[in-house]
């Protein structure tokens, strides 16, 4: 198969595996397989799809659509923000995560990065994908990074809808004092920004990850980060 078509197919399957979790098919699979088996299968299929995407992306021909050099300063400026969001998302307890609904009762209200957005990891991935897509400007990158961008932007909406259906009142309360869009609840007066709840450790972890990736980028991906 043509490498570009292979990349498009791999990206479509990657998206499909994630969107299934927000359809009635998910509950049917859980009933048949059991929740643990379903989550294990879901993780394996998702990982396989990502590996397939990377394999296809590396082999896809370079077909430029626009010159991305003018976007490089934005990459330098905003990639640390992306990685801080990812670091905060990974290290923070979040009721929107898989099997973390019980936090709604113990947490009381959003804390830390959840005051900014209840989906910090997804917004970090979205920013990462958007920056790479615009800076590269070729067809393969539009497909590859565009797939991650589409999932990162649509995923929170699907997660919120699923949590609202399955949890109900407790999720509605949590959602009323938080926001999907970063700083949405704060700007609307429904929450307050409290940096001390986030802490310097998470911010420094994000910047540390940034510098590590800049250093390793040529070795991991065959090209300088800038």
Coordinates of N, CA and C in Angstrom, one line a residue:
X1 N 0.8 -1.2 0.0 CA 0.0 0.0 0.0 C 0.9 1.2 0.0
X2 N 0.4 2.3 -0.7 CA 1.1 3.6 -0.7 C 1.3 4.1 0.7
X3 N 2.6 4.5 1.1 CA 2.9 5.0 2.4 C 1.9 6.0 3.0
X4 N 1.5 6.9 2.1 CA 0.6 8.0 2.6 C -0.8 7.4 3.0
X5 N -1.2 6.5 2.1 CA -2.5 5.8 2.4 C -2.4 5.0 3.7
X6 N -1.3 4.3 3.9 CA -1.0 3.5 5.1 C -1.1 4.4 6.3
X7 N -0.5 5.6 6.2 CA -0.5 6.5 7.3 C -2.0 7.0 7.6
X8 N -2.7 7.3 6.6 CA -4.1 7.7 6.7 C -4.9 6.6 7.4
X9 N -4.7 5.4 7.0 CA -5.5 4.2 7.5 C -5.1 4.0 9.0
X10 N -3.8 4.1 9.3 CA -3.4 3.9 10.7 C -3.9 5.0 11.6
X11 N -4.0 6.2 11.1 CA -4.5 7.3 11.9 C -6.0 7.2 12.1
X12 N -6.7 6.7 11.0 CA -8.1 6.5 11.2 C -8.4 5.4 12.2
X13 N -7.7 4.3 12.2 CA -7.9 3.3 13.2 C -7.6 3.8 14.6
X14 N -6.5 4.6 14.7 CA -6.1 5.2 16.0 C -7.3 6.0 16.6
X15 N -7.9 6.8 15.7 CA -9.0 7.6 16.1 C -10.2 6.7 16.5
X16 N -10.5 5.7 15.6 CA -11.6 4.9 15.8 C -11.6 4.1 17.2
X17 N -10.4 3.6 17.5 CA -10.2 2.9 18.8 C -10.6 3.8 20.0
X18 N -10.3 5.1 19.9 CA -10.6 6.0 21.0 C -12.0 6.4 21.0
X19 N -12.6 6.6 19.8 CA -14.0 7.0 19.8 C -15.0 5.9 20.2
X20 N -14.6 4.7 20.0 CA -15.4 3.6 20.4 C -15.8 3.7 21.9
X21 N -14.8 4.2 22.7 CA -15.0 4.3 24.1 C -16.2 5.2 24.5
X22 N -16.6 6.1 23.5 CA -17.7 7.0 23.8 C -19.0 6.6 23.1
X23 N -19.1 5.4 22.6 CA -20.3 4.9 22.0 C -20.9 3.7 22.8
X24 N -22.1 3.4 22.5 CA -22.8 2.2 23.2 C -22.0 0.9 23.1
X25 N -21.1 0.9 22.0 CA -20.4 -0.4 21.8 C -19.4 -0.6 23.0
X26 N -19.0 0.4 23.7 CA -18.1 0.2 24.8 C -18.8 -0.6 25.9
X27 N -20.0 -0.3 26.3 CA -20.7 -1.0 27.3 C -20.9 -2.4 26.9
X28 N -21.2 -2.7 25.6 CA -21.4 -4.0 25.2 C -20.1 -4.8 25.3
X29 N -19.0 -4.2 24.9 CA -17.7 -4.9 25.1 C -17.3 -5.2 26.5
X30 N -17.6 -4.2 27.4 CA -17.4 -4.4 28.8 C -18.2 -5.6 29.4
X31 N -19.4 -5.7 28.9 CA -20.3 -6.9 29.4 C -19.7 -8.2 28.9
X32 N -19.2 -8.2 27.7 CA -18.7 -9.5 27.1 C -17.3 -9.8 27.7
X33 N -16.5 -8.8 27.8 CA -15.1 -9.1 28.2 C -14.8 -8.9 29.6
X34 N -15.6 -8.0 30.3 CA -15.2 -7.6 31.6 C -14.4 -6.3 31.5
X35 N -14.5 -5.5 32.5 CA -13.9 -4.2 32.4 C -12.4 -4.2 32.4
X36 N -11.8 -5.1 33.2 CA -10.3 -5.2 33.1 C -9.8 -5.7 31.8
X37 N -10.5 -6.7 31.2 CA -10.0 -7.2 29.9 C -10.3 -6.2 28.8
X38 N -11.4 -5.5 28.9 CA -11.7 -4.4 27.9 C -10.6 -3.3 28.0
X39 N -10.2 -2.8 29.2 CA -9.2 -1.8 29.3 C -7.9 -2.3 28.8
X40 N -7.5 -3.5 29.1 CA -6.3 -4.1 28.6 C -6.2 -4.2 27.1
X41 N -7.3 -4.6 26.5 CA -7.4 -4.7 25.1 C -7.4 -3.4 24.4
X42 N -8.1 -2.4 25.1 CA -8.1 -1.0 24.6 C -6.7 -0.4 24.6
X43 N -6.0 -0.7 25.6 CA -4.6 -0.1 25.7 C -3.7 -0.8 24.7
X44 N -3.8 -2.1 24.5 CA -3.0 -2.8 23.5 C -3.3 -2.3 22.1
X45 N -4.5 -2.2 21.7 CA -4.9 -1.8 20.4 C -4.5 -0.3 20.1
X46 N -4.7 0.5 21.1 CA -4.2 1.9 21.0 C -2.7 2.0 20.8
X47 N -2.0 1.3 21.6 CA -0.5 1.3 21.5 C -0.1 0.8 20.1
X48 N -0.7 -0.3 19.6 CA -0.4 -0.8 18.3 C -0.7 0.2 17.2
X49 N -1.8 0.9 17.4 CA -2.2 1.9 16.4 C -1.2 3.1 16.3
X50 N -0.7 3.5 17.5 CA 0.3 4.6 17.6 C 1.6 4.1 17.0
X51 N 2.0 2.9 17.3 CA 3.3 2.4 16.7 C 3.1 2.3 15.2
X52 N 2.0 1.8 14.7 CA 1.7 1.8 13.2 C 1.8 3.2 12.6
X53 N 1.2 4.2 13.3 CA 1.2 5.5 12.8 C 2.6 6.0 12.7
X54 N 3.4 5.8 13.7 CA 4.8 6.3 13.7 C 5.6 5.6 12.6
X55 N 5.4 4.3 12.4 CA 6.1 3.6 11.3 C 5.7 4.1 10.0
X56 N 4.4 4.4 9.8 CA 3.9 4.9 8.5 C 4.4 6.3 8.2
X57 N 4.4 7.1 9.3 CA 4.9 8.5 9.2 C 6.3 8.6 8.8
X58 N 7.2 7.8 9.4 CA 8.6 7.8 9.0 C 8.8 7.5 7.6
X59 N 8.0 6.6 7.0 CA 8.2 6.1 5.7 C 7.4 6.9 4.6
X60 N 6.5 7.8 5.1 CA 5.7 8.6 4.1 C 6.6 9.6 3.4
X61 N 6.4 9.9 2.1 CA 7.1 10.9 1.4 C 6.9 12.3 1.9
X62 N 7.8 13.2 1.7 CA 7.7 14.6 2.1 C 7.0 15.4 1.0
X63 N 5.8 15.8 1.2 CA 5.1 16.6 0.3 C 4.7 17.9 0.9
X64 N 5.4 19.0 0.7 CA 5.2 20.3 1.4 C 3.9 20.9 0.9
X65 N 3.2 21.5 1.9 CA 1.9 22.2 1.6 C 2.2 23.7 1.9
X66 N 2.9 24.0 2.9 CA 3.3 25.4 3.2 C 4.7 25.4 3.9
X67 N 5.3 26.6 3.8 CA 6.6 26.7 4.6 C 6.3 27.0 6.0
X68 N 6.9 26.2 6.9 CA 6.6 26.3 8.3 C 7.6 27.0 9.1
X69 N 8.6 27.6 8.4 CA 9.7 28.3 9.2 C 9.2 29.4 10.0
X70 N 8.1 30.1 9.5 CA 7.6 31.3 10.3 C 7.0 30.9 11.6
X71 N 6.7 29.6 11.7 CA 6.0 29.2 13.0 C 7.0 28.7 14.0
X72 N 8.3 28.6 13.7 CA 9.3 28.1 14.6 C 9.4 28.9 15.9
X73 N 9.3 30.2 15.9 CA 9.3 31.0 17.1 C 8.2 30.6 18.1
X74 N 7.0 30.3 17.5 CA 5.9 29.8 18.3 C 6.2 28.5 19.0
X75 N 6.9 27.6 18.2 CA 7.2 26.3 18.8 C 8.1 26.5 20.0
X76 N 9.1 27.4 19.9 CA 10.1 27.6 20.9 C 9.3 28.2 22.2
X77 N 8.4 29.1 21.9 CA 7.7 29.8 23.0 C 6.7 28.9 23.7
X78 N 5.9 28.1 22.9 CA 4.8 27.4 23.4 C 5.0 25.9 23.8
X79 N 6.1 25.3 23.2 CA 6.3 23.9 23.6 C 6.5 23.7 25.1
X80 N 7.2 24.6 25.8 CA 7.3 24.4 27.2 C 5.9 24.4 27.9
X81 N 5.0 25.3 27.4 CA 3.7 25.3 28.0 C 3.0 24.0 27.8
X82 N 3.1 23.4 26.6 CA 2.6 22.1 26.3 C 3.1 21.0 27.3
X83 N 4.4 21.0 27.5 CA 4.9 20.0 28.3 C 4.6 20.2 29.8
X84 N 4.5 21.5 30.2 CA 4.0 21.7 31.6 C 2.6 21.2 31.8
X85 N 1.7 21.4 30.8 CA 0.4 20.9 30.9 C 0.4 19.4 31.0
X86 N 1.2 18.8 30.1 CA 1.3 17.3 30.2 C 1.8 16.8 31.5
X87 N 2.9 17.5 32.0 CA 3.4 17.1 33.3 C 2.4 17.2 34.4
X88 N 1.7 18.3 34.4 CA 0.6 18.6 35.4 C -0.5 17.5 35.3
X89 N -0.9 17.2 34.0 CA -2.0 16.3 33.8 C -1.6 14.9 34.3
X90 N -0.4 14.5 34.0 CA 0.1 13.1 34.4 C 0.2 13.0 35.9
X91 N 0.6 14.0 36.6 CA 0.9 14.0 38.0 C -0.2 14.4 38.9
X92 N -1.4 14.8 38.3 CA -2.5 15.3 39.1 C -3.6 14.3 39.2
X93 N -4.3 14.1 40.3 CA -5.4 13.3 40.4 C -6.6 14.0 39.7
X94 N -7.3 13.2 38.8 CA -8.3 13.8 38.0 C -9.5 12.9 37.8
X95 N -10.7 13.4 38.3 CA -11.9 12.6 38.1 C -12.3 12.2 36.7
X96 N -11.8 13.0 35.7 CA -12.1 12.7 34.3 C -11.3 11.5 33.8
X97 N -10.3 11.1 34.5 CA -9.4 9.9 34.1 C -10.2 8.6 34.3
X98 N -9.7 7.6 33.6 CA -10.3 6.3 33.7 C -10.3 5.7 35.2
X99 N -11.4 5.3 35.6 CA -11.6 4.7 37.0 C -11.3 5.7 38.1
X100 N -11.4 7.0 37.9 CA -11.1 7.9 38.9 C -12.3 8.7 39.4
X101 N -13.5 8.2 39.1 CA -14.7 8.9 39.4 C -14.9 9.1 40.9
X102 N -14.3 8.2 41.7 CA -14.4 8.3 43.1 C -13.8 9.6 43.7
X103 N -12.9 10.2 43.0 CA -12.3 11.4 43.4 C -13.3 12.6 43.5
X104 N -14.4 12.4 42.8 CA -15.5 13.5 42.9 C -16.0 13.7 44.3
X105 N -16.0 12.6 45.1 CA -16.5 12.7 46.5 C -15.4 13.1 47.4
X106 N -14.2 12.6 47.2 CA -13.1 13.0 48.1 C -12.5 14.4 47.8
X107 N -12.5 14.8 46.6 CA -11.9 16.0 46.2 C -12.7 17.2 46.6
X108 N -14.0 17.2 46.4 CA -14.8 18.3 46.8 C -14.9 19.3 45.7
X109 N -13.8 19.9 45.3 CA -13.8 20.9 44.2 C -12.5 20.7 43.4
X110 N -12.4 21.2 42.2 CA -11.2 21.1 41.4 C -10.0 21.8 42.2
X111 N -8.9 21.2 42.1 CA -7.7 21.8 42.7 C -6.5 21.8 41.7
X112 N -5.5 22.6 42.0 CA -4.4 22.7 41.1 C -4.7 23.0 39.7
X113 N -4.1 22.2 38.8 CA -4.3 22.5 37.3 C -5.7 22.3 36.9
X114 N -6.5 21.6 37.7 CA -7.9 21.3 37.3 C -8.7 22.6 37.5
X115 N -8.2 23.6 38.2 CA -8.9 24.9 38.2 C -8.7 25.6 36.9
X116 N -7.6 25.3 36.2 CA -7.4 25.9 34.9 C -8.2 25.2 33.8
X117 N -8.1 23.8 33.8 CA -8.8 23.0 32.8 C -8.9 21.6 33.5
X118 N -10.1 21.0 33.3 CA -10.2 19.6 33.8 C -9.6 18.6 32.9
X119 N -9.0 19.0 31.7 CA -8.4 18.1 30.8 C -7.0 18.6 30.4
X120 N -6.1 18.8 31.4 CA -4.8 19.4 31.1 C -3.9 18.5 30.2
X121 N -4.0 17.2 30.3 CA -3.2 16.3 29.5 C -3.6 16.5 28.0
X122 N -4.9 16.5 27.8 CA -5.4 16.6 26.4 C -5.1 17.9 25.8
X123 N -5.1 19.0 26.6 CA -4.7 20.3 26.0 C -3.2 20.4 25.8
X124 N -2.4 19.7 26.6 CA -1.0 19.7 26.3 C -0.7 18.9 25.0
X125 N -1.4 17.8 24.8 CA -1.2 17.1 23.6 C -1.7 17.9 22.4
X126 N -2.8 18.6 22.5 CA -3.4 19.4 21.4 C -2.4 20.5 21.0
X127 N -1.8 21.1 22.0 CA -0.8 22.2 21.7 C 0.4 21.6 21.0
X128 N 0.9 20.5 21.6 CA 2.0 19.8 20.9 C 1.8 19.5 19.5
X129 N 0.6 18.9 19.2 CA 0.2 18.5 17.9 C 0.1 19.7 16.9
X130 N -0.6 20.7 17.4 CA -0.8 21.9 16.6 C 0.5 22.6 16.2
X131 N 1.4 22.7 17.2 CA 2.7 23.3 16.9 C 3.5 22.5 15.9
X132 N 3.6 21.2 16.0 CA 4.3 20.4 15.1 C 3.7 20.4 13.7
X133 N 2.4 20.4 13.7 CA 1.7 20.4 12.4 C 2.0 21.7 11.6
X134 N 1.9 22.8 12.3 CA 2.1 24.1 11.6 C 3.6 24.3 11.2
X135 N 4.5 23.8 12.1 CA 5.9 24.0 11.8 C 6.4 23.1 10.7
X136 N 5.8 22.0 10.6 CA 6.2 21.0 9.5 C 5.6 21.4 8.2
X137 N 4.3 21.5 8.1 CA 3.6 22.0 6.9 C 3.6 21.0 5.7
X138 N 3.7 19.7 6.0 CA 3.7 18.7 4.9 C 2.5 17.8 5.1
X139 N 2.1 17.1 4.0 CA 0.9 16.3 4.0 C 1.0 15.2 5.1
X140 N 2.1 14.5 5.2 CA 2.2 13.4 6.2 C 2.0 14.0 7.6
X141 N 2.6 15.2 7.9 CA 2.5 15.8 9.2 C 1.0 16.2 9.5
X142 N 0.3 16.7 8.5 CA -1.1 17.1 8.6 C -1.9 15.9 9.0
X143 N -1.6 14.7 8.4 CA -2.3 13.5 8.8 C -2.0 13.0 10.2
X144 N -0.6 12.9 10.4 CA -0.1 12.4 11.7 C -0.5 13.2 12.9
X145 N 0.0 14.5 12.9 CA -0.3 15.4 14.0 C -1.7 15.8 14.0
X146 N -2.3 15.9 12.8 CA -3.7 16.3 12.8 C -4.6 15.2 13.5
X147 N -4.2 13.9 13.4 CA -5.0 12.9 14.1 C -4.9 13.1 15.6
X148 N -3.7 13.4 16.1 CA -3.6 13.7 17.5 C -4.3 14.9 17.9
X149 N -4.3 16.0 17.1 CA -5.0 17.2 17.4 C -6.5 17.0 17.4
X150 N -7.0 16.3 16.5 CA -8.4 16.0 16.4 C -8.9 15.3 17.7
X151 N -8.1 14.3 18.0 CA -8.5 13.5 19.2 C -8.4 14.3 20.5
X152 N -7.3 15.1 20.6 CA -7.1 15.9 21.8 C -8.2 17.0 22.0
X153 N -8.7 17.5 20.9 CA -9.8 18.5 21.0 C -11.2 17.9 21.1
X154 N -11.4 16.8 20.5 CA -12.8 16.2 20.6 C -12.9 15.3 21.8
X155 N -11.8 14.7 22.2 CA -11.8 13.8 23.3 C -12.4 14.3 24.6
X156 N -12.0 15.5 25.1 CA -12.6 16.1 26.3 C -14.1 16.2 26.2
X157 N -14.6 16.6 25.0 CA -16.1 16.7 24.9 C -16.8 15.4 25.0
X158 N -16.2 14.3 24.5 CA -16.7 13.0 24.6 C -16.6 12.4 26.0
X159 N -15.5 12.7 26.6 CA -15.3 12.3 28.0 C -16.3 13.0 28.9
X160 N -16.5 14.3 28.8 CA -17.5 15.0 29.6 C -18.9 14.4 29.4
X161 N -19.2 14.2 28.2 CA -20.6 13.6 27.9 C -20.7 12.2 28.5
X162 N -19.7 11.4 28.4 CA -19.8 10.1 29.0 C -19.9 10.1 30.5
X163 N -19.0 11.0 31.1 CA -19.1 11.1 32.6 C -20.4 11.6 33.1
X164 N -21.0 12.6 32.3 CA -22.2 13.1 32.7 C -23.3 12.1 32.7
X165 N -23.3 11.2 31.6 CA -24.3 10.1 31.5 C -24.1 9.1 32.6
X166 N -22.9 8.7 32.9 CA -22.6 7.6 33.9 C -22.6 8.1 35.3
X167 N -22.3 9.3 35.6 CA -22.2 9.8 37.0 C -23.4 10.7 37.4
X168 N -23.7 11.6 36.5 CA -24.8 12.5 36.8 C -24.5 13.7 37.7
X169 N -25.2 13.8 38.8 CA -25.2 15.0 39.6 C -23.8 15.4 40.1
X170 N -23.0 14.4 40.6 CA -21.7 14.7 41.1 C -20.8 15.3 40.0
X171 N -20.9 14.7 38.8 CA -20.1 15.3 37.7 C -20.6 16.7 37.3
X172 N -21.9 16.9 37.3 CA -22.5 18.2 37.0 C -21.9 19.2 37.9
X173 N -21.9 18.9 39.2 CA -21.3 19.8 40.2 C -19.9 20.1 39.9
X174 N -19.1 19.1 39.6 CA -17.7 19.3 39.3 C -17.5 20.2 38.0
X175 N -18.3 19.9 37.0 CA -18.2 20.6 35.8 C -18.6 22.0 35.9
X176 N -19.5 22.3 36.8 CA -20.0 23.7 37.0 C -19.0 24.6 37.6
X177 N -18.0 24.1 38.2 CA -16.9 25.0 38.8 C -15.6 24.7 38.1
X178 N -15.6 24.1 37.0 CA -14.4 23.8 36.2 C -14.7 24.1 34.8
X179 N -13.7 23.9 33.9 CA -14.0 24.1 32.5 C -13.1 23.3 31.6
X180 N -13.6 22.9 30.4 CA -12.7 22.2 29.5 C -11.7 23.2 28.9
X181 N -12.2 24.4 28.4 CA -11.3 25.4 27.8 C -10.4 26.0 28.9
X182 N -9.1 26.0 28.7 CA -8.2 26.5 29.7 C -8.6 27.9 30.2
X183 N -8.7 28.1 31.5 CA -9.0 29.4 32.1 C -10.5 29.8 31.9
X184 N -11.3 29.0 31.3 CA -12.7 29.3 31.1 C -13.4 29.6 32.4
X185 N -13.3 28.7 33.3 CA -14.1 28.8 34.6 C -13.5 30.0 35.4
X186 N -12.2 30.2 35.3 CA -11.6 31.3 36.1 C -12.0 32.7 35.5
X187 N -12.0 32.8 34.2 CA -12.5 34.0 33.6 C -14.0 34.3 33.8
X188 N -14.7 33.2 33.9 CA -16.2 33.3 34.2 C -16.5 33.6 35.6
X189 N -15.5 33.6 36.5 CA -15.7 33.8 37.9 C -16.2 32.6 38.7
X190 N -16.1 31.4 38.1 CA -16.6 30.2 38.7 C -15.5 29.5 39.5
X191 N -14.2 30.0 39.4 CA -13.1 29.4 40.0 C -12.0 30.4 40.2
X192 N -10.9 30.1 40.9 CA -9.8 31.0 41.0 C -8.5 30.3 40.7
X193 N -7.5 31.0 40.2 CA -6.2 30.4 39.9 C -5.4 30.4 41.2
X194 N -4.9 29.3 41.6 CA -4.0 29.2 42.7 C -2.8 28.4 42.4
X195 N -1.7 29.1 42.1 CA -0.5 28.5 41.6 C 0.1 27.6 42.7
X196 N -0.1 27.9 44.0 CA 0.6 27.1 45.0 C 0.0 25.7 45.0
X197 N -1.2 25.5 44.5 CA -1.7 24.1 44.4 C -1.1 23.3 43.3
X198 N -0.6 24.0 42.3 CA 0.1 23.4 41.2 C 1.5 23.0 41.6
X199 N 2.2 24.1 42.1 CA 3.5 23.9 42.6 C 4.6 24.0 41.6
X200 N 5.8 24.4 42.0 CA 6.9 24.5 41.1 C 7.5 23.2 40.6
X201 N 7.3 22.1 41.4 CA 7.8 20.8 41.0 C 7.2 20.4 39.7
X202 N 5.9 20.6 39.5 CA 5.3 20.2 38.2 C 5.7 21.1 37.1
X203 N 5.8 22.4 37.3 CA 6.3 23.3 36.3 C 7.7 23.0 35.9
X204 N 8.6 22.8 36.9 CA 10.0 22.4 36.6 C 10.1 21.1 35.9
X205 N 9.2 20.1 36.2 CA 9.2 18.9 35.5 C 8.9 19.0 34.0
X206 N 7.9 19.9 33.7 CA 7.6 20.2 32.4 C 8.7 20.8 31.6
X207 N 9.4 21.8 32.2 CA 10.6 22.4 31.6 C 11.7 21.5 31.4
X208 N 11.9 20.6 32.5 CA 12.9 19.6 32.4 C 12.7 18.6 31.2
X209 N 11.4 18.2 31.0 CA 11.1 17.4 29.9 C 11.3 18.0 28.6
X210 N 11.0 19.3 28.5 CA 11.3 20.1 27.3 C 12.8 20.1 26.9
X211 N 13.6 20.4 27.9 CA 15.1 20.4 27.6 C 15.6 19.0 27.2
X212 N 15.1 18.0 27.9 CA 15.5 16.6 27.5 C 15.1 16.3 26.1
X213 N 13.9 16.6 25.7 CA 13.4 16.3 24.4 C 14.1 17.1 23.3
X214 N 14.5 18.4 23.6 CA 15.3 19.2 22.7 C 16.6 18.5 22.4
X215 N 17.2 18.1 23.5 CA 18.6 17.4 23.4 C 18.5 16.1 22.6
X216 N 17.4 15.3 22.9 CA 17.3 14.0 22.3 C 16.6 14.0 21.0
X217 N 16.0 15.0 20.6 CA 15.2 15.1 19.3 C 16.0 14.6 18.1
X218 N 17.3 15.0 17.9 CA 18.0 14.5 16.7 C 18.3 13.0 16.8
X219 N 18.4 12.5 18.0 CA 18.7 11.0 18.1 C 17.4 10.2 18.0
X220 N 16.3 10.7 18.5 CA 15.1 10.0 18.5 C 14.3 10.1 17.1
X221 N 14.4 11.3 16.6 CA 13.6 11.6 15.4 C 14.4 12.0 14.1
X222 N 15.7 12.0 14.3 CA 16.6 12.3 13.1 C 16.6 13.7 12.6
X223 N 16.2 14.6 13.5 CA 16.2 16.0 13.1 C 16.2 16.9 14.3
X224 N 16.8 18.1 14.2 CA 16.9 19.0 15.3 C 15.5 19.5 15.6
X225 N 15.3 19.8 16.9 CA 14.0 20.3 17.3 C 13.7 21.6 16.7
X226 N 14.7 22.4 16.3 CA 14.5 23.7 15.7 C 15.4 23.7 14.5

